[in-house]
PDB file of C-alpha atoms in Angstrom:
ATOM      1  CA  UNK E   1       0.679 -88.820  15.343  1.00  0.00           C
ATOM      2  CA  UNK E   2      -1.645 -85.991  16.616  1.00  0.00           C
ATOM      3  CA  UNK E   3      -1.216 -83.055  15.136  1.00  0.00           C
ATOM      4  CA  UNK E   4       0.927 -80.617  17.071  1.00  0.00           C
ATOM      5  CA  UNK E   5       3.169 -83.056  18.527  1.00  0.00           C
ATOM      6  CA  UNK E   6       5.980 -81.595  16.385  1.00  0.00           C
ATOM      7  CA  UNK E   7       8.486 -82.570  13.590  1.00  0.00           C
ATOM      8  CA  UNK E   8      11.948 -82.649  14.570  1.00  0.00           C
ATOM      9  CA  UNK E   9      14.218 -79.168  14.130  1.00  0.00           C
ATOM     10  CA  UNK E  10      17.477 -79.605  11.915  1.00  0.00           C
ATOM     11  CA  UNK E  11      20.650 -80.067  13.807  1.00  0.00           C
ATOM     12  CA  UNK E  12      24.193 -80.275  13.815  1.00  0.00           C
ATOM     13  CA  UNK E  13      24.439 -83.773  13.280  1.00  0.00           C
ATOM     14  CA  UNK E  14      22.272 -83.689   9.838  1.00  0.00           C
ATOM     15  CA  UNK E  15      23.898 -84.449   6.820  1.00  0.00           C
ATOM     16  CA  UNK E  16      24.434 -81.293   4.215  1.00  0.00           C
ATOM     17  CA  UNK E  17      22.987 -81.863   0.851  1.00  0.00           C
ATOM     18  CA  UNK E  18      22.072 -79.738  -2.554  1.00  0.00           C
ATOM     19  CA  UNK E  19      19.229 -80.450  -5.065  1.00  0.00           C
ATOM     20  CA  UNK E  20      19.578 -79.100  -8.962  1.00  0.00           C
ATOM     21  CA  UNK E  21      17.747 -79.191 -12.735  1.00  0.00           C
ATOM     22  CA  UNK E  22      18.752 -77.615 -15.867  1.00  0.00           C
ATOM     23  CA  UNK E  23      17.567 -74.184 -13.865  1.00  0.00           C
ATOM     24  CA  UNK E  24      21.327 -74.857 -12.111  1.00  0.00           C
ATOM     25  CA  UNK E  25      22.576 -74.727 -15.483  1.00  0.00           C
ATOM     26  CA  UNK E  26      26.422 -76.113 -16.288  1.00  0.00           C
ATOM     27  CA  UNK E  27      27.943 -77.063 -12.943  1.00  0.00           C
ATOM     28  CA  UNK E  28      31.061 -77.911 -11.581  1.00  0.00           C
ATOM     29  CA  UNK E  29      30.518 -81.045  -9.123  1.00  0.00           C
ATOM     30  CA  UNK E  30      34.523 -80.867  -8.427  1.00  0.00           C
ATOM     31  CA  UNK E  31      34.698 -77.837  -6.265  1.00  0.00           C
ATOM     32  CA  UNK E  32      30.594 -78.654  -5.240  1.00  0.00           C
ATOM     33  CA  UNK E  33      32.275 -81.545  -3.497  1.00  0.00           C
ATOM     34  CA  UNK E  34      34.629 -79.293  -1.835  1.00  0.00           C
ATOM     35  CA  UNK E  35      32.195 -77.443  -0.198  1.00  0.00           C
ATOM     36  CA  UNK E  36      30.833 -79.625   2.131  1.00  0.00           C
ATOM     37  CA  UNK E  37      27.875 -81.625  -0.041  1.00  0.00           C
ATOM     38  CA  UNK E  38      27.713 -84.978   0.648  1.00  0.00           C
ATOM     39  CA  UNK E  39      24.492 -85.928  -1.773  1.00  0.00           C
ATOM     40  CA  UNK E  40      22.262 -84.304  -4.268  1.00  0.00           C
ATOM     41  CA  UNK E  41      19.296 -84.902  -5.876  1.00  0.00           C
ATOM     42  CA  UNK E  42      19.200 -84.096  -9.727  1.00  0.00           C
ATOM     43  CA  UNK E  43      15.266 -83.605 -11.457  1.00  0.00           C
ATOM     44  CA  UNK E  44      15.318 -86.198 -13.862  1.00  0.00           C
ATOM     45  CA  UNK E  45      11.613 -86.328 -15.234  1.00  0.00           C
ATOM     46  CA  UNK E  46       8.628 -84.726 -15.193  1.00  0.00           C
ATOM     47  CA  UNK E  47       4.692 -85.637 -16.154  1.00  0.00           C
ATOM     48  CA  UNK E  48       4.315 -88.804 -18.640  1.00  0.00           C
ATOM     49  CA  UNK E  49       7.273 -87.880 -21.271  1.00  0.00           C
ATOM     50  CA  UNK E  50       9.499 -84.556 -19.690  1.00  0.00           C
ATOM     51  CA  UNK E  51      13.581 -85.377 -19.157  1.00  0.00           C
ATOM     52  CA  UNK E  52      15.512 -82.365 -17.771  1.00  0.00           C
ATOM     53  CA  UNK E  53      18.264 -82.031 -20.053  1.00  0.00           C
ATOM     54  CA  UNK E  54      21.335 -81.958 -17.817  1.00  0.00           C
ATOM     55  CA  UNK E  55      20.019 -85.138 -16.237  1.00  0.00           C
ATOM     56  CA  UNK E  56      22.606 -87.478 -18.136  1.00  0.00           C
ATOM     57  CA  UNK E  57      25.050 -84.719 -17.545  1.00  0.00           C
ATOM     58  CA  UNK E  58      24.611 -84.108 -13.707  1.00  0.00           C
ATOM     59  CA  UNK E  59      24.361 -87.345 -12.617  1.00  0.00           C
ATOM     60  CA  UNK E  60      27.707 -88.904 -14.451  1.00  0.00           C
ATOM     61  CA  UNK E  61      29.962 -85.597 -13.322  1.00  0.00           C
ATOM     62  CA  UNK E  62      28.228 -85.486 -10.009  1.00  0.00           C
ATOM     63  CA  UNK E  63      28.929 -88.864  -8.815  1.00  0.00           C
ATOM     64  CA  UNK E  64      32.572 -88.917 -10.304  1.00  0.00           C
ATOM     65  CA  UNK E  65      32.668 -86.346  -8.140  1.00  0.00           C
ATOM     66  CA  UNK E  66      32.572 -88.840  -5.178  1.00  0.00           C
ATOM     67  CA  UNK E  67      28.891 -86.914  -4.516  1.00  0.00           C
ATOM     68  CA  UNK E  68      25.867 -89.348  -3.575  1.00  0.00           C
ATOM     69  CA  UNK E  69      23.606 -88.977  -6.192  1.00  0.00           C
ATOM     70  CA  UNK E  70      19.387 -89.815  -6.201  1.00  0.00           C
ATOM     71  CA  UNK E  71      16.490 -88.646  -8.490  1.00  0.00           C
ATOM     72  CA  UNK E  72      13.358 -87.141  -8.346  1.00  0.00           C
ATOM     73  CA  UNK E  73      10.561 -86.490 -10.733  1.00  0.00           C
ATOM     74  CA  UNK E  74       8.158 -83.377 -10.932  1.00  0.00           C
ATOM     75  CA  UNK E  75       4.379 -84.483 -10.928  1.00  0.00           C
ATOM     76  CA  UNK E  76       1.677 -83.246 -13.177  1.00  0.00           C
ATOM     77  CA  UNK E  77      -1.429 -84.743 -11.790  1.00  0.00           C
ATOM     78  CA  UNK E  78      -3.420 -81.912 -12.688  1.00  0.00           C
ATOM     79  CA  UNK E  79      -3.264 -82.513 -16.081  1.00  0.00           C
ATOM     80  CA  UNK E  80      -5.261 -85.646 -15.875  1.00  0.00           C
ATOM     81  CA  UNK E  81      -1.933 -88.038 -15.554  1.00  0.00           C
ATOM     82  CA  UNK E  82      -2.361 -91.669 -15.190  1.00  0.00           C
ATOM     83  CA  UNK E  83      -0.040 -92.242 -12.327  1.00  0.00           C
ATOM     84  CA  UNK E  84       1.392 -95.789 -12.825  1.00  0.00           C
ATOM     85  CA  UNK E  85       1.982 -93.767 -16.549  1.00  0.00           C
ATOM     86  CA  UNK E  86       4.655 -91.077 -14.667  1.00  0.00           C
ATOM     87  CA  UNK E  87       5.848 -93.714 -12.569  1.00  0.00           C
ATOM     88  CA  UNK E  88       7.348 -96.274 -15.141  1.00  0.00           C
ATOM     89  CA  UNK E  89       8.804 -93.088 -17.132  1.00  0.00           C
ATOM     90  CA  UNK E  90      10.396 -91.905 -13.796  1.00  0.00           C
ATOM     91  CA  UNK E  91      11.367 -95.663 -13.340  1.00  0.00           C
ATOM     92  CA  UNK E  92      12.608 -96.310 -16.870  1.00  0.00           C
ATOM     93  CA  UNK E  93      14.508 -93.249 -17.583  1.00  0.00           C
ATOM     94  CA  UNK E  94      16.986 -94.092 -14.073  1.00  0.00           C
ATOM     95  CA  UNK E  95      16.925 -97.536 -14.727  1.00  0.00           C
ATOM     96  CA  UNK E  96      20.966 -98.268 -14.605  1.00  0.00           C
ATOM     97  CA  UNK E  97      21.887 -94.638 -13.380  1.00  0.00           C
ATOM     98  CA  UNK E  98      24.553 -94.167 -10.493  1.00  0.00           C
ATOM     99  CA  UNK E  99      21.801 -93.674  -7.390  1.00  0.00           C
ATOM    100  CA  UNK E 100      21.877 -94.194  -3.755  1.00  0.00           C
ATOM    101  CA  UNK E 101      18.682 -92.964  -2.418  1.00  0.00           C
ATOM    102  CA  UNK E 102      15.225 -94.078  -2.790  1.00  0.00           C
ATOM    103  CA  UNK E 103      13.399 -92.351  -5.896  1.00  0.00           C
ATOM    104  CA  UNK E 104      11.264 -88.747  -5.182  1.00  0.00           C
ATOM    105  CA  UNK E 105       7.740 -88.415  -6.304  1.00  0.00           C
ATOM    106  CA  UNK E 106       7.838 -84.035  -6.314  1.00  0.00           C
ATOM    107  CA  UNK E 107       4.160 -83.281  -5.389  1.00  0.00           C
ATOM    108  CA  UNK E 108       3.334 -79.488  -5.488  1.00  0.00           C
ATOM    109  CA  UNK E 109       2.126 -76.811  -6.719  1.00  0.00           C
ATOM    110  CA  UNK E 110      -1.061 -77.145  -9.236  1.00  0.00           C
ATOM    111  CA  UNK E 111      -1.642 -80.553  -8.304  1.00  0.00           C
ATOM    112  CA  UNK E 112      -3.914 -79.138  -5.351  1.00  0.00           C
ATOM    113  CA  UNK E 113      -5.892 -78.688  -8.106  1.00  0.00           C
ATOM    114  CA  UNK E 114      -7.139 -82.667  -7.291  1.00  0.00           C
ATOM    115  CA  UNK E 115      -8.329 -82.198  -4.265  1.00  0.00           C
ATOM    116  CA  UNK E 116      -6.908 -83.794  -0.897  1.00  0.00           C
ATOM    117  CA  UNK E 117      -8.421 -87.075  -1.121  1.00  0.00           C
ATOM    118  CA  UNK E 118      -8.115 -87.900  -5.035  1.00  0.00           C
ATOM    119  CA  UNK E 119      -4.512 -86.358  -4.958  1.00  0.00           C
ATOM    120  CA  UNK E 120      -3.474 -88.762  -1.749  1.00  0.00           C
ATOM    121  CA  UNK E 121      -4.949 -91.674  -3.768  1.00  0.00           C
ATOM    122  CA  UNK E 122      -3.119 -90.428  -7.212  1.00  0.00           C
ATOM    123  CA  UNK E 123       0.352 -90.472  -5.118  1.00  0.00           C
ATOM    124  CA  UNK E 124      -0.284 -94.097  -3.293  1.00  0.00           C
ATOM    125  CA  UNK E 125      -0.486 -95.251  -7.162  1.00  0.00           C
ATOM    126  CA  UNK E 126       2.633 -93.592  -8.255  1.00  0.00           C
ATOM    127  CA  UNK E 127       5.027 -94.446  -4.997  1.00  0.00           C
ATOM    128  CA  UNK E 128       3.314 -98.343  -5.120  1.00  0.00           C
ATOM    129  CA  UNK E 129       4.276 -98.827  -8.969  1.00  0.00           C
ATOM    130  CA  UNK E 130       7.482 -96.955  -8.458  1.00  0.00           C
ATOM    131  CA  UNK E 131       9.058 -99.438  -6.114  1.00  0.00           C
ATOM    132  CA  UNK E 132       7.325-102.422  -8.141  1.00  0.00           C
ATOM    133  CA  UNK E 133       8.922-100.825 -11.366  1.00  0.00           C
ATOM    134  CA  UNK E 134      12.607 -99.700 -10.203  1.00  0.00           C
ATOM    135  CA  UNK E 135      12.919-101.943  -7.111  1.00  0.00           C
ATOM    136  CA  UNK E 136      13.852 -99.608  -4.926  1.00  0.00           C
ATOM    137  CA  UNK E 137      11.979 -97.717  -2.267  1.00  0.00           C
ATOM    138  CA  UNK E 138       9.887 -94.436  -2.831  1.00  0.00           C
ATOM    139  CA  UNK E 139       9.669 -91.433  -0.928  1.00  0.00           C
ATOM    140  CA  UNK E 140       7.825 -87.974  -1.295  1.00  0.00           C
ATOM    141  CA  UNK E 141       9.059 -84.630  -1.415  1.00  0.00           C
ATOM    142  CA  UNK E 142       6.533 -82.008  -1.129  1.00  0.00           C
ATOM    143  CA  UNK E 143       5.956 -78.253   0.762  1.00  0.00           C
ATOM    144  CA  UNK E 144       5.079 -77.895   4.495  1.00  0.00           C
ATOM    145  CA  UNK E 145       1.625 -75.905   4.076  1.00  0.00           C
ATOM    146  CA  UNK E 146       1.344 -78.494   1.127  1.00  0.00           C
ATOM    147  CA  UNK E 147       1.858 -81.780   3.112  1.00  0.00           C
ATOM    148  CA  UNK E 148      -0.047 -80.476   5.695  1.00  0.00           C
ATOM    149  CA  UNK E 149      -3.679 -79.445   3.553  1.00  0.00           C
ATOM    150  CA  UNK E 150      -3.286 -82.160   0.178  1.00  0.00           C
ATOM    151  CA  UNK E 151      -1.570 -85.430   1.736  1.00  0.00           C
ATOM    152  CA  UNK E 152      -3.162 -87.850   3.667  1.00  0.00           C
ATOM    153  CA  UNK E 153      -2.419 -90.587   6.520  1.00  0.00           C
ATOM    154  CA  UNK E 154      -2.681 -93.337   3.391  1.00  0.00           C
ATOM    155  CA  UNK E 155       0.811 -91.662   2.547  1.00  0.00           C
ATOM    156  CA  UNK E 156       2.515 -92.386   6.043  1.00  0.00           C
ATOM    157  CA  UNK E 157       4.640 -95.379   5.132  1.00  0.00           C
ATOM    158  CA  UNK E 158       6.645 -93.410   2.437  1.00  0.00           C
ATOM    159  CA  UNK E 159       9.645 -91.065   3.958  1.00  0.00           C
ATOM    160  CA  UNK E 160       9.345 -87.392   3.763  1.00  0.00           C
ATOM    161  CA  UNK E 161      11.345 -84.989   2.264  1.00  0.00           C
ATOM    162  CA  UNK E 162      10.141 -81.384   3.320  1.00  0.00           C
ATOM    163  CA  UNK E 163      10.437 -78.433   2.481  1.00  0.00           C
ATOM    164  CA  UNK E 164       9.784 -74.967   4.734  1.00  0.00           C
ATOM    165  CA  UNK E 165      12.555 -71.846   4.301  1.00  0.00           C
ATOM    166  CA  UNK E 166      14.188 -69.474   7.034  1.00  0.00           C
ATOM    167  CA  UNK E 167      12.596 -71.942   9.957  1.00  0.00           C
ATOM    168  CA  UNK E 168      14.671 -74.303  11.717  1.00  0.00           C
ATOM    169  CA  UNK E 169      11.788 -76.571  12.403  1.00  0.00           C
ATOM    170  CA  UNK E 170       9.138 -77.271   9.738  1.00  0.00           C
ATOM    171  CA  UNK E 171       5.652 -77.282  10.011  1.00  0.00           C
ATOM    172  CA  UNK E 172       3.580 -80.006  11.921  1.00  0.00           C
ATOM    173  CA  UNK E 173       1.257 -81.872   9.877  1.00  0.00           C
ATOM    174  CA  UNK E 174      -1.245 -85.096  10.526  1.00  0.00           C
ATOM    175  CA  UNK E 175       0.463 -87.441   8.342  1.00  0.00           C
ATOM    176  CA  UNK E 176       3.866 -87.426   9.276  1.00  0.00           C
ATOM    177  CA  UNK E 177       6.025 -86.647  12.743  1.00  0.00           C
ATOM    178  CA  UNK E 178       9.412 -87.356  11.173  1.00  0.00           C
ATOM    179  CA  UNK E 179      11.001 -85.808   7.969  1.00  0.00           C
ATOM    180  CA  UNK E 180      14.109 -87.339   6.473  1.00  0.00           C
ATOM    181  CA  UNK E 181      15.241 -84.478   4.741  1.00  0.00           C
ATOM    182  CA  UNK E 182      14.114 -80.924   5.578  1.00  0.00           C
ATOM    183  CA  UNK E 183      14.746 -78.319   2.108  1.00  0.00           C
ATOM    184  CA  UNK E 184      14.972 -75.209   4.578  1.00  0.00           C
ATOM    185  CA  UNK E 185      16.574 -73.033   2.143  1.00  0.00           C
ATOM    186  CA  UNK E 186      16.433 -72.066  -1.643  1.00  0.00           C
ATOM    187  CA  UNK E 187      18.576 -69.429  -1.442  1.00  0.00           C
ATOM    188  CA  UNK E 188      21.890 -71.353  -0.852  1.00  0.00           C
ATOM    189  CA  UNK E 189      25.659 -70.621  -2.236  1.00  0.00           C
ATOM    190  CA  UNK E 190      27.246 -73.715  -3.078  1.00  0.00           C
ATOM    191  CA  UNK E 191      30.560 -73.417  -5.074  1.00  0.00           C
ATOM    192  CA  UNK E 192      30.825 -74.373  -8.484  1.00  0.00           C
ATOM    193  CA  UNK E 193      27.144 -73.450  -9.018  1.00  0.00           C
ATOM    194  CA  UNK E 194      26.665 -69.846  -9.966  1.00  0.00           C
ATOM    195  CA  UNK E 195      23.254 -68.424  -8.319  1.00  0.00           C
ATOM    196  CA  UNK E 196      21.000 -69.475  -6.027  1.00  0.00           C
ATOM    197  CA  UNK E 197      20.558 -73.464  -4.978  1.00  0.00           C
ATOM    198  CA  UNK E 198      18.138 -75.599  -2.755  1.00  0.00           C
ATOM    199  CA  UNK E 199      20.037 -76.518   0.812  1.00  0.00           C
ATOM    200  CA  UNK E 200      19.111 -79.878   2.347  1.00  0.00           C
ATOM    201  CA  UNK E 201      19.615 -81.132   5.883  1.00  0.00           C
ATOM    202  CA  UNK E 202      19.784 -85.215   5.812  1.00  0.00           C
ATOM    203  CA  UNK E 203      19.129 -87.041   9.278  1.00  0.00           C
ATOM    204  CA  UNK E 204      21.786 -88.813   9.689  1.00  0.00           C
ATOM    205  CA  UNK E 205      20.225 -92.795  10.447  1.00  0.00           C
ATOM    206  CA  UNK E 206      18.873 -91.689   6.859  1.00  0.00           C
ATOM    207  CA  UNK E 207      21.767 -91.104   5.687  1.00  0.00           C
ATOM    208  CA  UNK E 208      23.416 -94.350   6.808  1.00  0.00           C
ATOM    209  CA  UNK E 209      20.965 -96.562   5.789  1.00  0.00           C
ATOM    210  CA  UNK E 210      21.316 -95.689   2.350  1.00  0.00           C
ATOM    211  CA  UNK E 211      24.911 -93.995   1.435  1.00  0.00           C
ATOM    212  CA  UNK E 212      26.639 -96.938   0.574  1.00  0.00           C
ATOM    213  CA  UNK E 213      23.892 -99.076  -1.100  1.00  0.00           C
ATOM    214  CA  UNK E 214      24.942 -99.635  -4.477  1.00  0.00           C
ATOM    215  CA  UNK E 215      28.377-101.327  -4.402  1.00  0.00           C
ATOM    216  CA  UNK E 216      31.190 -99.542  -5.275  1.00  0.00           C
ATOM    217  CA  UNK E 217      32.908 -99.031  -8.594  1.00  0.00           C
ATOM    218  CA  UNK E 218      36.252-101.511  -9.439  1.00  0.00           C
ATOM    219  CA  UNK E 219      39.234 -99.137 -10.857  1.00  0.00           C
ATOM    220  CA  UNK E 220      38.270 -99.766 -14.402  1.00  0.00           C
ATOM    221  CA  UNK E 221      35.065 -98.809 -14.014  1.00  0.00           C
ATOM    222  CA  UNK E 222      35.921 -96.140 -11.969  1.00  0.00           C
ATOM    223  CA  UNK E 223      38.217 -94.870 -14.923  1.00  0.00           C
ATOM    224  CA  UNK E 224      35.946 -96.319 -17.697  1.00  0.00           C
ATOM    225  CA  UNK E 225      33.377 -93.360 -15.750  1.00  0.00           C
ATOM    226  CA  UNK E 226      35.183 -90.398 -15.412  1.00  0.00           C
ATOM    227  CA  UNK E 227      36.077 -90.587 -19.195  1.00  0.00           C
ATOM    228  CA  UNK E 228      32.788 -90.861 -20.181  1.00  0.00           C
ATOM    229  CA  UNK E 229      31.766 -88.257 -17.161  1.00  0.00           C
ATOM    230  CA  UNK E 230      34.460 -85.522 -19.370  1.00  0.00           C
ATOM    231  CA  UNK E 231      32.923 -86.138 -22.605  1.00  0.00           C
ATOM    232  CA  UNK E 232      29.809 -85.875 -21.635  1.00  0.00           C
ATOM    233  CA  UNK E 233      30.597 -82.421 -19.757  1.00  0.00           C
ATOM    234  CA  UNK E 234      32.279 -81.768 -22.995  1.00  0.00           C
ATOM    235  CA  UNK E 235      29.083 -82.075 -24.945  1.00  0.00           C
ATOM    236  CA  UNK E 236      27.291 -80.562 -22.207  1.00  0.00           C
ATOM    237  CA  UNK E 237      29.620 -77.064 -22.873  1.00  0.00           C
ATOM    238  CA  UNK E 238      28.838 -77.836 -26.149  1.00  0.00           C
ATOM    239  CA  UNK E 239      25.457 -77.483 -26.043  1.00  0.00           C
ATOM    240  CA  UNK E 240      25.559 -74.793 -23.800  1.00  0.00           C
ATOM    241  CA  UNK E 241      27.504 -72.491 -26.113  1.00  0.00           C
ATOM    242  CA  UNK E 242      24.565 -73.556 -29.120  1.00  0.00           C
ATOM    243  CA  UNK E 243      21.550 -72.762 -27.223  1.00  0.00           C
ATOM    244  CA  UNK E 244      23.271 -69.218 -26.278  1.00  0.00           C
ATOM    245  CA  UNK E 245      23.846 -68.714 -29.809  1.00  0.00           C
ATOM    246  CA  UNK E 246      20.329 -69.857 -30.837  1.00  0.00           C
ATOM    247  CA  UNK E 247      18.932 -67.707 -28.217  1.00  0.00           C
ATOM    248  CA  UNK E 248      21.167 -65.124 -29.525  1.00  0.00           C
ATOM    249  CA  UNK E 249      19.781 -65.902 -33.118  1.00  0.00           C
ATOM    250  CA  UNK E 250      15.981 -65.950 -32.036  1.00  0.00           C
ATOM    251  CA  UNK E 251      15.787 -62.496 -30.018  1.00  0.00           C
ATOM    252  CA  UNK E 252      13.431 -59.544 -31.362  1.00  0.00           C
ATOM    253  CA  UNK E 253      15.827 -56.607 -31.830  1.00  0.00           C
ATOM    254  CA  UNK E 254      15.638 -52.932 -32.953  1.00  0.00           C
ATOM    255  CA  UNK E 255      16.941 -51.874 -36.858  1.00  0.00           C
ATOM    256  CA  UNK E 256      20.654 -52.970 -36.866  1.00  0.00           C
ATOM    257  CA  UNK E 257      22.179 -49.654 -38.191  1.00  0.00           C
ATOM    258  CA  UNK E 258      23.210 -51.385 -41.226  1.00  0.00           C
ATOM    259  CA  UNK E 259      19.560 -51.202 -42.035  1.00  0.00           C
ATOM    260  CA  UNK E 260      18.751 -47.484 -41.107  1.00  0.00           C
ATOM    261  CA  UNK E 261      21.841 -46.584 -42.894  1.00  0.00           C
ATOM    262  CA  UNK E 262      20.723 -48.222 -46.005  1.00  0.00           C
ATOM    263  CA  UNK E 263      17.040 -48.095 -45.872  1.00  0.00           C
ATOM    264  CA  UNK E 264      16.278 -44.924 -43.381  1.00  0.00           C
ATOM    265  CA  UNK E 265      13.784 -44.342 -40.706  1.00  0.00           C
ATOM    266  CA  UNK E 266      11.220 -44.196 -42.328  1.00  0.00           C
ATOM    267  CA  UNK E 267      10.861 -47.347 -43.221  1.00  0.00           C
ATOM    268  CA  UNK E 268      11.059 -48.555 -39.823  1.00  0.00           C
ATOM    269  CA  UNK E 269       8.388 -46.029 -38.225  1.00  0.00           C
ATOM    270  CA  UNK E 270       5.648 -47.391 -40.532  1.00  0.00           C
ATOM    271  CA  UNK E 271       5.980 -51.005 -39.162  1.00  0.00           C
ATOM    272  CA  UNK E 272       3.456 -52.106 -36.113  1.00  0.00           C
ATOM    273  CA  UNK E 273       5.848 -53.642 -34.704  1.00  0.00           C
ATOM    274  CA  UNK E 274       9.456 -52.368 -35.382  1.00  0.00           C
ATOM    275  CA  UNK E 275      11.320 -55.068 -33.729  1.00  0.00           C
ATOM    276  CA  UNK E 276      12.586 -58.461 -34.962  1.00  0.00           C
ATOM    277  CA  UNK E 277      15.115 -61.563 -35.004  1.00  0.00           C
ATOM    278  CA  UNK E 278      18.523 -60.463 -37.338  1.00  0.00           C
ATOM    279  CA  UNK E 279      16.993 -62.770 -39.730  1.00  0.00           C
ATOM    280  CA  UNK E 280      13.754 -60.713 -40.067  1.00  0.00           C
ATOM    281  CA  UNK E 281      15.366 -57.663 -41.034  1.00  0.00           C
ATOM    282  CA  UNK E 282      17.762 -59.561 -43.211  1.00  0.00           C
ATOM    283  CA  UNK E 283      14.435 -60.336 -44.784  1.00  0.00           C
ATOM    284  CA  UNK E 284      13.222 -57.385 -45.508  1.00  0.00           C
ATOM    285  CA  UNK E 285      15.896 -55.872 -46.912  1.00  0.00           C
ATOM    286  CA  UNK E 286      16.134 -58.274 -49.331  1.00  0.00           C
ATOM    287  CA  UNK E 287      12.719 -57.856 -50.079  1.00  0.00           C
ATOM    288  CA  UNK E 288      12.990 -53.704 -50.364  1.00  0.00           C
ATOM    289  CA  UNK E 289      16.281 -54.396 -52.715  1.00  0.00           C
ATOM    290  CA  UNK E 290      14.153 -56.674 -54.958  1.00  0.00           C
ATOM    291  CA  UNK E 291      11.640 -53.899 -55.068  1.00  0.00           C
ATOM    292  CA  UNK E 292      14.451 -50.931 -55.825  1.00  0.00           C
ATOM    293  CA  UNK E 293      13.285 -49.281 -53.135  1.00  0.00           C
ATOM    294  CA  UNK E 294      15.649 -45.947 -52.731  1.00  0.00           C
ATOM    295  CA  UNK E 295      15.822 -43.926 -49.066  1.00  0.00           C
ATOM    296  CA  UNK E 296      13.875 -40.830 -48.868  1.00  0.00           C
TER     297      UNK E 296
END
């Protein structure tokens, strides 16, 4: 197209979707399905070796949810990536996952660092291996200003997911004079996720041609799933509740009082740094009682 001829604006007839990584944190795809989301797309790798780590756990609650599930993976060019490398680890680590749309390449960010020519190239490789590797088809999910200055016409034959907030109609760019899904928020409320959320508006022949491609679950399986779905979100809670704890364990406090009571001020005002995890000061005074050291 000519640049300038214009992308479509979102409209009533697009299809409501969310996207969501471990940022989203423990969610609850029940009442997300209640509030109007149809699909979602869950991170589920990123560079040559990254897995989010709600990835297993989003994507078996989520589509027991009845919520159309697809994947994308977070690009890392910039670190001198081999691309058909991130490719096959996107590929491998969905292979047999519930998904219904075609698999994201996530190009942002630092990988202008490339350049607009060897970044278009770098892409080509990944979306090309991609399909060869999964068997399924590719698209590319990437900012408006970004699309429009990094990714070139060699790219055209790939859908676009785009994203540009608080406009109703994204930006033009050379490449491109469709997008199949438009990211126009990432401020959204969803229910059952607490914070903020990405907001995704799905054209609806997109939508259609790909909803209902994998066929649909038999009762077993169906129930065979949503067993498996609850333990994992059990294990999920799980470890939830440990990395708190951990995180808990890990922060740089103040004295407890239980050390200034026993030890006094002093002590602490002749440290550099008079901060540390409960197990530091636990430390010392263990080391001051081995020394007999009495408070002033």
């Amino acid at each position: 197209m000519e640049e300038g001829s214009g992308m479509q604006a979102r409209s009533s007839t697009n299809v409501k979707g969310i996207d969501v990584s471990h940022w989203q944190g423990a969610i609850d795809w029940s009442k997300v399905a209640t509030d109007g989301v149809k699909y979602v797309f869950i991170k589920a790798t990123e560079g040559v070796s990254g897995v989010d780590s709600r990835l297993w756990a989003n994507a078996l609650a989520a589509s027991s949810a009845g919520i159309k599930v697809g994947y994308y993976h977070y690009a890392r060019p910039e670190n001198n990536n081999d691309a058909v490398k991130e490719a096959r680890h996107f590929a491998s680590t969905v292979a047999g996952y519930p998904c219904q749309w075609p698999l994201v390449l996530d190009v942002e960010g630092e990988a202008s660092k490339l350049g607009a020519r060897a970044l278009t190239q770098w892409c080509a490789a990944f979306l090309t291996e991609l399909e060869r590797a999964s068997g399924r088809r590719a698209m590319i999910y990437s900012g408006a200003s970004f699309a429009r200055t990094y990714l070139g016409k060699e790219l055209a034959g790939w859908p676009l997911w785009i994203a540009h907030y608080s406009v109703d109609k994204p930006m033009d760019n050379s490449t491109w004079d469709r997008w199949a899904i438009f990211q126009y928020s990432d401020k959204g409320r969803v229910a059952g996720i607490a914070g903020n959320v990405d907001l995704n508006a799905m054209e609806a022949e997109f939508y259609g041609r790909y909803a209902e491609e994998d066929e649909p679950m038999t009762k077993e399986e169906r129930e065979a799933f949503e067993q498996l779905s609850a333990q994992v979100a059990q294990l999920a809670g799980t470890v939830d509740s440990l990395t708190k704890q951990l995180e808990s364990a890990t922060a740089k406090i103040p004295a407890p009082k239980w050390f200034v009571s026993e030890f006094g001020e002093s002590v602490v005002a002749q440290m550099s740094d008079p901060t540390g995890t409960m197990e530091f000061w636990r430390a010392v005074a263990v080391s001051l009682r081995t020394m007999g050291y009495q408070k002033v």
